Amino acid sequence: MVFRPPAFPWTPDPTDPSASLASLLDHPEVSSAILSGPAGSGKTTLTAGFLRKAVSRGLSLAIAAPTHKAVRVLRETLGQEDLVARHLLFTTLHSLLGLKLSENEDGSFSIKPGPAPELSLFDWIIVDECSLVGQDLLEALERARGTARILYVGDPYQLPPVEALHLETPPVFALPVPRLALAQVHRQREDHPIHLLTRTLLSWNIEEGRPTPKALFPELESLVPEDLSHTGQLLWIPGGSKEAVRWSAHLSDAGSNIRILAYTNRRVEQYNRELFRRHYGVLATPFARHERVLLHETIGVKTEEGELRVLPAGEEWTVLEIVPERNPEYPDIPAHRVYLEDDSGDTVSVLVCDDSATHQKRIDELFKEIRDLRDRTPGARKEIGPLSKKAWGLKRAFAPLRHGYATTVFKAQGSTFDSVIVDWRDMNLFREDRAFLRALYVAGTRPRHRLLFSASSVL
């Protein structure tokens, strides 16, 4: 049978994005397409509509994303509907491709191929949060796709993977494929201060250098609130971390789902320690009952039935109970067992050390010693092996559970909060001007209602 493409090529129409996207199903000559747009432009809603149309035609679908969080958001969007398809798979992109993370001696990870996936079983592969897909992963998907068609969905203005920070755009948006580009932001009304700031960041000419507070906020002094009762939607709070902690605690007590966003893990850990003490005082335990916490890295734990369960990074949990318990392999390290519950009611328990900062510092020192040995003495295999085993043993012994009051701007991608406080000085540590601009954009598009910038003074 000779393939005959439709009489008219697929021409994306941003004025009617829903119908335009659905019409892709009638254009088999288009093997890949991109749905792009800034945060709050309706990408998830449009993708869900596309999936419904595809399912109604009996097509096989794989819905993938670089992170478990992105997969969960899209799945929850469709969760209330009874969708039936010959194949309707929700998974991470790594799992879809059969890739596994392999632990390296120096503490880094490598991606190793697994069994070749049969992606031709799917009519469509939808890749959400595609701005987070690096070049290697993108090439692996293109090699394995077979006859499957791909719809990439993402925000071209977000931060790319760390290894691509120097690029002008995330790798996927350099693909020579048709694109349906959305421009209208629906999360806030057009005259909302956050919306106006977002438009300014999107139109910023990076050739002029990174934006300064005075360039973004012409009337900066008028944004400084007199006290915590100020109801402004866009505020500048001088006073550094002390004031950021005070505002965060106040908004949290008022029922707001709030996060402080920073660039460095060191700053994030500082905020988390201070806010934990502010909310719960000095405790003998590293966490408190009913506290919301999250996992810093993806881990695997055994259930009571002895099955291995993967707990993805960024997942939020509520602490049900916490009791003293030592790891039998490391009895000299004070630790607690923490019983957790997720939003669906599932429960797990993990072992955490009481002083995670000191524990992580020790792990980092061991991996640094390995890297130094490798660089100085190429034949130091006998010394490196035992050191690597010791470092990875310490790393796996305790779960990387963290307080959830603050997080890095990288980990905040894909999340939405009621309010956000941005640590301007810490964000300014980005070396690349373009990465700094993207980080400001990501931070500024996370809140639904209120955005605050924090610095030691009015810059």
Short mmCIF file of C-alpha atoms in Angstrom, two decimals:
data_model
loop_
_atom_site.label_atom_id
_atom_site.label_comp_id
_atom_site.label_asym_id
_atom_site.label_seq_id
_atom_site.Cartn_x
_atom_site.Cartn_y
_atom_site.Cartn_z
CA MET A 1 0.00 0.00 0.00
CA VAL A 2 1.39 3.40 -1.00
CA PHE A 3 1.25 6.05 1.75
CA ARG A 4 -0.56 9.19 0.65
CA PRO A 5 -0.36 12.17 2.97
CA PRO A 6 -3.42 14.38 3.45
CA ALA A 7 -4.14 16.96 0.77
CA PHE A 8 -3.28 19.76 3.20
CA PRO A 9 -0.22 19.73 5.47
CA TRP A 10 -0.61 20.10 9.22
CA THR A 11 -0.46 23.80 10.00
CA PRO A 12 -0.59 24.62 13.73
CA ASP A 13 -3.18 27.28 14.55
CA PRO A 14 -2.55 28.96 17.95
CA THR A 15 -5.95 30.70 17.75
CA ASP A 16 -7.68 27.32 18.10
CA PRO A 17 -5.06 25.13 19.81
CA SER A 18 -7.44 22.36 20.90
CA ALA A 19 -8.76 21.65 17.39
CA SER A 20 -5.31 22.18 15.89
CA LEU A 21 -3.72 19.64 18.23
CA ALA A 22 -6.52 17.11 17.70
CA SER A 23 -6.08 17.41 13.93
CA LEU A 24 -2.59 15.90 14.32
CA LEU A 25 -4.33 12.53 14.52
CA ASP A 26 -5.41 12.97 10.88
CA HIS A 27 -1.89 13.80 9.66
CA PRO A 28 0.20 10.61 9.76
CA GLU A 29 2.92 12.35 7.74
CA VAL A 30 3.85 14.31 10.91
CA SER A 31 6.03 11.93 12.92
CA SER A 32 6.91 14.44 15.65
CA ALA A 33 5.45 17.72 16.88
CA ILE A 34 5.95 20.12 19.78
CA LEU A 35 3.33 21.78 21.98
CA SER A 36 5.11 24.66 23.68
CA GLY A 37 4.11 27.54 25.90
CA PRO A 38 4.95 29.40 29.10
CA ALA A 39 3.78 28.27 32.52
CA GLY A 40 0.03 28.56 32.95
CA SER A 41 -0.72 28.63 29.21
CA GLY A 42 -2.85 25.47 29.30
CA LYS A 43 -0.43 22.83 28.00
CA THR A 44 -1.58 20.15 30.45
CA THR A 45 -5.26 20.76 29.68
CA LEU A 46 -4.63 20.62 25.93
CA THR A 47 -2.53 17.47 26.27
CA ALA A 48 -5.30 15.81 28.28
CA GLY A 49 -7.77 16.70 25.50
CA PHE A 50 -5.44 15.23 22.90
CA LEU A 51 -5.16 12.00 24.91
CA ARG A 52 -8.95 11.70 25.14
CA LYS A 53 -9.27 12.07 21.38
CA ALA A 54 -6.55 9.47 20.77
CA VAL A 55 -8.11 7.02 23.25
CA SER A 56 -11.52 7.42 21.60
CA ARG A 57 -9.91 6.17 18.38
CA GLY A 58 -8.46 3.11 20.10
CA LEU A 59 -4.86 4.24 19.77
CA SER A 60 -2.01 2.96 21.93
CA LEU A 61 -0.40 5.65 24.10
CA ALA A 62 2.69 6.03 26.26
CA ILE A 63 2.78 9.12 28.46
CA ALA A 64 6.29 9.80 29.71
CA ALA A 65 8.28 12.56 31.41
CA PRO A 66 11.78 12.98 32.85
CA THR A 67 10.44 13.04 36.43
CA HIS A 68 7.85 11.11 38.40
CA LYS A 69 6.30 14.43 39.45
CA ALA A 70 5.45 15.45 35.88
CA VAL A 71 3.98 12.01 35.14
CA ARG A 72 1.83 12.23 38.27
CA VAL A 73 0.45 15.70 37.39
CA LEU A 74 -0.75 14.57 33.97
CA ARG A 75 -2.10 11.30 35.33
CA GLU A 76 -4.06 13.16 38.02
CA THR A 77 -5.53 15.44 35.35
CA LEU A 78 -6.99 12.36 33.68
CA GLY A 79 -7.56 10.42 36.90
CA GLN A 80 -11.26 11.13 37.24
CA GLU A 81 -12.11 9.74 33.81
CA ASP A 82 -12.61 6.15 32.70
CA LEU A 83 -10.13 6.01 29.83
CA VAL A 84 -9.64 2.73 28.07
CA ALA A 85 -6.99 2.03 25.44
CA ARG A 86 -5.15 -0.98 24.11
CA HIS A 87 -2.08 0.54 25.71
CA LEU A 88 -2.21 3.51 28.09
CA LEU A 89 1.09 3.63 29.91
CA PHE A 90 2.26 6.32 32.36
CA THR A 91 5.97 6.13 33.09
CA THR A 92 9.21 8.03 33.36
CA LEU A 93 11.22 8.47 30.19
CA HIS A 94 14.09 6.42 31.61
CA SER A 95 11.76 3.50 32.33
CA LEU A 96 10.13 3.75 28.91
CA LEU A 97 13.53 3.42 27.28
CA GLY A 98 14.68 0.64 29.61
CA LEU A 99 17.51 2.80 30.92
CA LYS A 100 18.98 2.34 34.38
CA LEU A 101 21.07 4.61 36.57
CA SER A 102 24.42 3.04 37.35
CA GLU A 103 26.44 4.15 40.37
CA ASN A 104 29.97 5.30 39.58
CA GLU A 105 32.91 5.06 41.96
CA ASP A 106 33.14 8.83 42.35
CA GLY A 107 29.52 9.35 43.44
CA SER A 108 28.16 10.29 40.02
CA PHE A 109 25.65 8.32 37.95
CA SER A 110 25.76 6.95 34.42
CA ILE A 111 22.83 5.90 32.26
CA LYS A 112 23.11 2.29 31.15
CA PRO A 113 20.92 0.72 28.45
CA GLY A 114 18.63 -2.13 29.37
CA PRO A 115 16.53 -4.44 27.17
CA ALA A 116 15.57 -2.78 23.88
CA PRO A 117 12.03 -1.35 24.32
CA GLU A 118 9.30 -2.17 21.79
CA LEU A 119 8.13 1.40 21.33
CA SER A 120 6.52 0.55 17.99
CA LEU A 121 3.72 -1.00 20.06
CA PHE A 122 2.57 2.56 20.71
CA ASP A 123 0.89 4.81 18.18
CA TRP A 124 1.86 7.91 20.16
CA ILE A 125 4.45 8.79 22.78
CA ILE A 126 3.70 11.97 24.71
CA VAL A 127 6.77 13.45 26.40
CA ASP A 128 5.75 16.00 29.03
CA GLU A 129 8.15 18.54 30.63
CA CYS A 130 10.37 18.05 27.59
CA SER A 131 12.55 21.07 28.47
CA LEU A 132 14.15 18.82 31.11
CA VAL A 133 15.18 16.21 28.52
CA GLY A 134 18.92 16.27 27.81
CA GLN A 135 20.56 15.60 24.46
CA ASP A 136 21.58 12.01 25.30
CA LEU A 137 18.08 11.07 26.42
CA LEU A 138 16.56 12.78 23.40
CA GLU A 139 18.81 10.85 21.03
CA ALA A 140 18.03 7.57 22.82
CA LEU A 141 14.31 8.18 22.34
CA GLU A 142 14.73 9.02 18.65
CA ARG A 143 16.74 5.82 18.10
CA ALA A 144 14.20 3.60 19.89
CA ARG A 145 10.92 5.12 18.70
CA GLY A 146 10.40 2.89 15.67
CA THR A 147 7.09 3.81 14.04
CA ALA A 148 5.71 5.59 17.12
CA ARG A 149 4.79 9.25 16.67
CA ILE A 150 5.92 11.69 19.36
CA LEU A 151 4.31 14.78 20.85
CA TYR A 152 6.76 16.82 22.93
CA VAL A 153 5.12 19.11 25.51
CA GLY A 154 7.03 21.73 27.45
CA ASP A 155 8.06 25.26 28.31
CA PRO A 156 10.95 26.60 26.20
CA TYR A 157 11.70 29.27 28.80
CA GLN A 158 12.40 26.90 31.69
CA LEU A 159 15.79 25.77 32.91
CA PRO A 160 17.27 23.00 30.73
CA PRO A 161 19.21 20.07 32.23
CA VAL A 162 22.32 21.20 34.12
CA GLU A 163 24.64 20.00 31.36
CA ALA A 164 22.78 22.22 28.85
CA LEU A 165 22.73 25.46 30.86
CA HIS A 166 25.05 27.10 28.34
CA LEU A 167 22.65 26.52 25.43
CA GLU A 168 20.24 29.17 24.19
CA THR A 169 17.33 26.76 24.38
CA PRO A 170 16.65 23.28 25.82
CA PRO A 171 17.75 20.65 23.25
CA VAL A 172 14.26 19.45 22.32
CA PHE A 173 13.24 22.90 21.05
CA ALA A 174 16.06 22.81 18.49
CA LEU A 175 14.39 19.87 16.71
CA PRO A 176 13.23 20.73 13.16
CA VAL A 177 9.62 19.64 13.72
CA PRO A 178 6.27 21.49 13.56
CA ARG A 179 5.37 23.42 16.70
CA LEU A 180 2.09 24.64 18.17
CA ALA A 181 3.23 27.58 20.29
CA LEU A 182 0.94 28.99 22.97
CA ALA A 183 1.40 32.55 24.18
CA GLN A 184 -1.53 33.39 26.45
CA VAL A 185 -1.06 32.76 30.19
CA HIS A 186 -4.25 31.76 32.01
CA ARG A 187 -2.92 31.18 35.53
CA GLN A 188 -3.36 34.86 36.46
CA ARG A 189 -5.33 37.66 34.84
CA GLU A 190 -3.42 39.88 32.43
CA ASP A 191 -3.11 42.80 34.87
CA HIS A 192 -1.87 40.59 37.72
CA PRO A 193 1.60 41.77 38.87
CA ILE A 194 3.05 38.26 38.54
CA HIS A 195 1.72 38.01 35.00
CA LEU A 196 3.24 41.38 34.10
CA LEU A 197 6.58 40.34 35.57
CA THR A 198 6.47 37.09 33.59
CA ARG A 199 5.91 38.99 30.35
CA THR A 200 8.87 41.26 31.17
CA LEU A 201 11.14 38.25 31.76
CA LEU A 202 9.99 36.55 28.55
CA SER A 203 10.76 39.65 26.50
CA TRP A 204 14.10 40.41 28.19
CA ASN A 205 17.04 40.82 25.80
CA ILE A 206 19.79 38.75 27.38
CA GLU A 207 22.36 40.51 25.20
CA GLU A 208 21.92 43.45 27.59
CA GLY A 209 23.04 41.26 30.49
CA ARG A 210 21.06 39.79 33.36
CA PRO A 211 18.09 41.76 34.68
CA THR A 212 18.55 43.77 37.86
CA PRO A 213 15.85 44.43 40.47
CA LYS A 214 15.61 48.08 39.46
CA ALA A 215 15.20 47.12 35.81
CA LEU A 216 12.39 44.68 36.62
CA PHE A 217 10.74 46.82 39.30
CA PRO A 218 10.92 50.53 38.37
CA GLU A 219 9.16 51.49 41.62
CA LEU A 220 11.07 49.05 43.81
CA GLU A 221 10.69 51.00 47.05
CA SER A 222 6.89 50.95 46.73
CA LEU A 223 6.98 47.14 46.76
CA VAL A 224 8.53 47.02 50.25
CA PRO A 225 5.82 46.11 52.80
CA GLU A 226 5.69 47.72 56.22
CA ASP A 227 4.69 44.54 58.05
CA LEU A 228 3.42 40.99 57.64
CA SER A 229 -0.17 42.12 57.13
CA HIS A 230 0.54 43.47 53.64
CA THR A 231 -1.65 41.73 51.04
CA GLY A 232 0.37 42.66 47.94
CA GLN A 233 0.74 40.06 45.21
CA LEU A 234 4.28 41.10 44.23
CA LEU A 235 6.56 42.28 47.05
CA TRP A 236 10.21 42.98 47.80
CA ILE A 237 11.22 42.08 51.35
CA PRO A 238 14.62 43.39 52.54
CA GLY A 239 16.28 41.86 55.57
CA GLY A 240 17.82 38.76 54.03
CA SER A 241 17.14 35.22 55.17
CA LYS A 242 15.79 36.35 58.54
CA GLU A 243 12.88 38.21 56.94
CA ALA A 244 12.34 35.46 54.38
CA VAL A 245 11.93 32.97 57.23
CA ARG A 246 9.55 35.31 59.07
CA TRP A 247 7.33 35.82 56.02
CA SER A 248 7.38 32.12 55.17
CA ALA A 249 6.29 31.14 58.67
CA HIS A 250 3.57 33.81 58.69
CA LEU A 251 2.08 32.77 55.34
CA SER A 252 2.29 29.09 56.26
CA ASP A 253 0.45 29.75 59.53
CA ALA A 254 -2.21 31.58 57.49
CA GLY A 255 -2.78 28.41 55.46
CA SER A 256 -0.78 29.26 52.35
CA ASN A 257 1.10 26.50 50.52
CA ILE A 258 4.45 28.30 50.33
CA ARG A 259 8.02 27.54 49.27
CA ILE A 260 11.26 29.47 49.47
CA LEU A 261 13.26 28.99 46.27
CA ALA A 262 17.05 29.33 46.03
CA TYR A 263 19.87 28.20 43.77
CA THR A 264 22.22 26.33 46.11
CA ASN A 265 21.47 23.29 48.26
CA ARG A 266 23.42 24.94 51.07
CA ARG A 267 20.98 27.87 51.17
CA VAL A 268 17.98 25.58 50.94
CA GLU A 269 19.21 23.51 53.90
CA GLN A 270 19.74 26.69 55.93
CA TYR A 271 16.15 27.80 55.35
CA ASN A 272 14.79 24.36 56.13
CA ARG A 273 16.67 24.18 59.45
CA GLU A 274 15.52 27.66 60.51
CA LEU A 275 11.89 27.12 59.57
CA PHE A 276 11.78 23.72 61.24
CA ARG A 277 12.99 25.27 64.49
CA ARG A 278 10.55 28.14 64.11
CA HIS A 279 7.57 25.82 63.64
CA TYR A 280 8.48 23.09 66.15
CA GLY A 281 11.19 24.47 68.43
CA VAL A 282 14.12 22.33 69.52
CA LEU A 283 13.27 18.63 69.18
CA ALA A 284 15.21 15.47 69.87
CA THR A 285 14.04 14.14 66.49
CA PRO A 286 15.09 15.31 63.00
CA PHE A 287 11.45 15.64 61.92
CA ALA A 288 8.11 16.25 63.64
CA ARG A 289 4.78 14.43 63.55
CA HIS A 290 2.39 15.87 60.93
CA GLU A 291 5.23 17.73 59.21
CA ARG A 292 5.26 17.76 55.40
CA VAL A 293 8.56 16.42 54.08
CA LEU A 294 10.01 15.38 50.73
CA LEU A 295 12.63 13.06 49.30
CA HIS A 296 15.76 14.73 47.97
CA GLU A 297 16.64 11.79 45.70
CA THR A 298 14.86 8.75 44.28
CA ILE A 299 15.30 5.68 46.49
CA GLY A 300 14.00 2.14 46.80
CA VAL A 301 12.54 0.74 50.03
CA LYS A 302 11.17 -2.66 50.98
CA THR A 303 7.52 -2.89 52.01
CA GLU A 304 6.27 -5.05 54.89
CA GLU A 305 5.55 -7.73 52.28
CA GLY A 306 9.21 -7.67 51.22
CA GLU A 307 8.56 -6.03 47.85
CA LEU A 308 10.80 -3.25 46.54
CA ARG A 309 9.00 0.06 46.11
CA VAL A 310 10.52 3.05 44.31
CA LEU A 311 10.02 6.40 46.03
CA PRO A 312 10.73 9.17 43.50
CA ALA A 313 12.57 12.39 44.28
CA GLY A 314 10.38 15.38 45.03
CA GLU A 315 7.47 13.32 46.36
CA GLU A 316 5.81 14.94 49.36
CA TRP A 317 4.86 12.96 52.46
CA THR A 318 3.31 13.55 55.86
CA VAL A 319 5.15 12.27 58.93
CA LEU A 320 2.89 9.93 60.91
CA GLU A 321 5.34 8.79 63.57
CA ILE A 322 9.05 8.91 64.30
CA VAL A 323 10.92 6.61 66.68
CA PRO A 324 14.64 6.08 67.53
CA GLU A 325 16.30 3.27 65.60
CA ARG A 326 19.91 2.58 64.57
CA ASN A 327 21.10 1.09 61.34
CA PRO A 328 22.76 -2.20 62.43
CA GLU A 329 25.58 -1.62 59.94
CA TYR A 330 26.23 1.88 61.33
CA PRO A 331 25.21 1.68 65.01
CA ASP A 332 27.37 4.69 65.90
CA ILE A 333 25.23 7.07 63.78
CA PRO A 334 22.16 8.38 65.68
CA ALA A 335 19.06 7.77 63.58
CA HIS A 336 15.26 7.50 63.58
CA ARG A 337 12.70 5.48 61.67
CA VAL A 338 10.12 7.77 60.09
CA TYR A 339 6.67 6.48 59.16
CA LEU A 340 5.25 8.37 56.19
CA GLU A 341 1.94 8.72 54.37
CA ASP A 342 1.39 10.16 50.90
CA ASP A 343 -1.67 12.04 49.66
CA SER A 344 -3.29 8.81 48.42
CA GLY A 345 -3.05 7.19 51.87
CA ASP A 346 -0.19 4.81 51.08
CA THR A 347 2.34 4.38 53.88
CA VAL A 348 6.04 3.53 54.04
CA SER A 349 8.83 3.84 56.56
CA VAL A 350 12.41 4.97 56.05
CA LEU A 351 15.50 5.25 58.23
CA VAL A 352 17.04 8.74 58.49
CA CYS A 353 20.13 9.92 60.33
CA ASP A 354 19.68 12.69 62.88
CA ASP A 355 22.38 14.96 61.46
CA SER A 356 21.91 14.78 57.69
CA ALA A 357 24.20 17.75 57.00
CA THR A 358 27.19 16.15 58.74
CA HIS A 359 26.36 12.79 57.18
CA GLN A 360 26.24 14.29 53.67
CA LYS A 361 29.48 16.17 54.30
CA ARG A 362 31.22 12.89 55.17
CA ILE A 363 29.89 11.25 52.00
CA ASP A 364 31.02 14.21 49.88
CA GLU A 365 34.49 14.06 51.45
CA LEU A 366 34.83 10.37 50.57
CA PHE A 367 33.78 10.89 46.96
CA LYS A 368 36.13 13.88 46.66
CA GLU A 369 38.96 11.73 47.98
CA ILE A 370 38.16 9.18 45.26
CA ARG A 371 38.18 11.83 42.52
CA ASP A 372 41.47 13.27 43.79
CA LEU A 373 43.03 9.81 43.88
CA ARG A 374 41.84 9.05 40.36
CA ASP A 375 43.21 12.36 39.01
CA ARG A 376 46.59 12.09 40.78
CA THR A 377 47.17 8.35 40.50
CA PRO A 378 45.53 6.70 37.47
CA GLY A 379 46.48 3.23 38.74
CA ALA A 380 45.03 3.62 42.22
CA ARG A 381 42.33 0.98 41.67
CA LYS A 382 43.08 -0.91 44.90
CA GLU A 383 42.64 2.24 46.99
CA ILE A 384 39.58 3.55 45.12
CA GLY A 385 37.49 0.36 45.29
CA PRO A 386 37.16 0.14 49.10
CA LEU A 387 36.63 3.92 49.38
CA SER A 388 33.82 3.81 46.82
CA LYS A 389 32.16 0.89 48.60
CA LYS A 390 32.35 2.79 51.89
CA ALA A 391 30.92 6.00 50.41
CA TRP A 392 28.02 4.27 48.63
CA GLY A 393 27.32 2.21 51.74
CA LEU A 394 26.96 5.38 53.83
CA LYS A 395 24.81 6.98 51.12
CA ARG A 396 22.39 4.04 50.88
CA ALA A 397 22.18 3.48 54.64
CA PHE A 398 19.79 6.38 55.26
CA ALA A 399 16.98 7.92 53.24
CA PRO A 400 17.58 11.46 51.90
CA LEU A 401 14.49 12.88 53.59
CA ARG A 402 14.32 16.68 53.78
CA HIS A 403 12.10 19.37 55.23
CA GLY A 404 9.79 20.88 52.62
CA TYR A 405 9.88 24.58 53.46
CA ALA A 406 12.47 25.45 50.82
CA THR A 407 13.80 23.85 47.66
CA THR A 408 16.08 24.61 44.74
CA VAL A 409 14.65 26.30 41.67
CA PHE A 410 15.62 23.21 39.64
CA LYS A 411 13.48 20.91 41.78
CA ALA A 412 10.58 23.40 41.76
CA GLN A 413 10.10 23.01 38.00
CA GLY A 414 6.71 21.48 37.32
CA SER A 415 5.29 22.49 40.72
CA THR A 416 2.77 25.17 41.62
CA PHE A 417 2.37 26.80 45.05
CA ASP A 418 0.07 29.43 46.52
CA SER A 419 3.02 31.67 47.42
CA VAL A 420 6.73 31.74 46.63
CA ILE A 421 9.67 33.60 48.18
CA VAL A 422 12.73 33.94 45.93
CA ASP A 423 16.18 34.43 47.44
CA TRP A 424 17.55 36.98 44.97
CA ARG A 425 21.16 36.97 46.18
CA ASP A 426 21.45 33.19 46.08
CA MET A 427 19.85 33.04 42.62
CA ASN A 428 22.37 35.62 41.49
CA LEU A 429 25.09 32.96 41.97
CA PHE A 430 24.17 31.48 38.57
CA ARG A 431 27.25 32.05 36.43
CA GLU A 432 25.47 32.21 33.09
CA ASP A 433 23.24 35.26 32.50
CA ARG A 434 20.82 33.19 30.43
CA ALA A 435 20.53 30.55 33.17
CA PHE A 436 19.91 33.29 35.75
CA LEU A 437 17.10 34.73 33.58
CA ARG A 438 15.53 31.30 33.15
CA ALA A 439 15.81 30.64 36.89
CA LEU A 440 13.98 33.91 37.65
CA TYR A 441 11.30 32.93 35.16
CA VAL A 442 10.86 29.47 36.70
CA ALA A 443 10.69 30.94 40.21
CA GLY A 444 8.30 33.69 39.16
CA THR A 445 5.89 31.29 37.48
CA ARG A 446 5.54 28.85 40.39
CA PRO A 447 3.04 30.86 42.54
CA ARG A 448 -0.69 31.09 41.96
CA HIS A 449 -1.25 34.20 44.05
CA ARG A 450 1.76 35.82 45.71
CA LEU A 451 5.42 36.28 44.79
CA LEU A 452 8.04 37.78 47.11
CA PHE A 453 11.69 38.54 46.41
CA SER A 454 14.10 38.53 49.33
CA ALA A 455 17.48 40.24 49.72
CA SER A 456 19.42 41.86 52.54
CA SER A 457 18.49 45.32 51.23
CA VAL A 458 16.58 47.05 48.45
CA LEU A 459 19.02 46.54 45.57
#
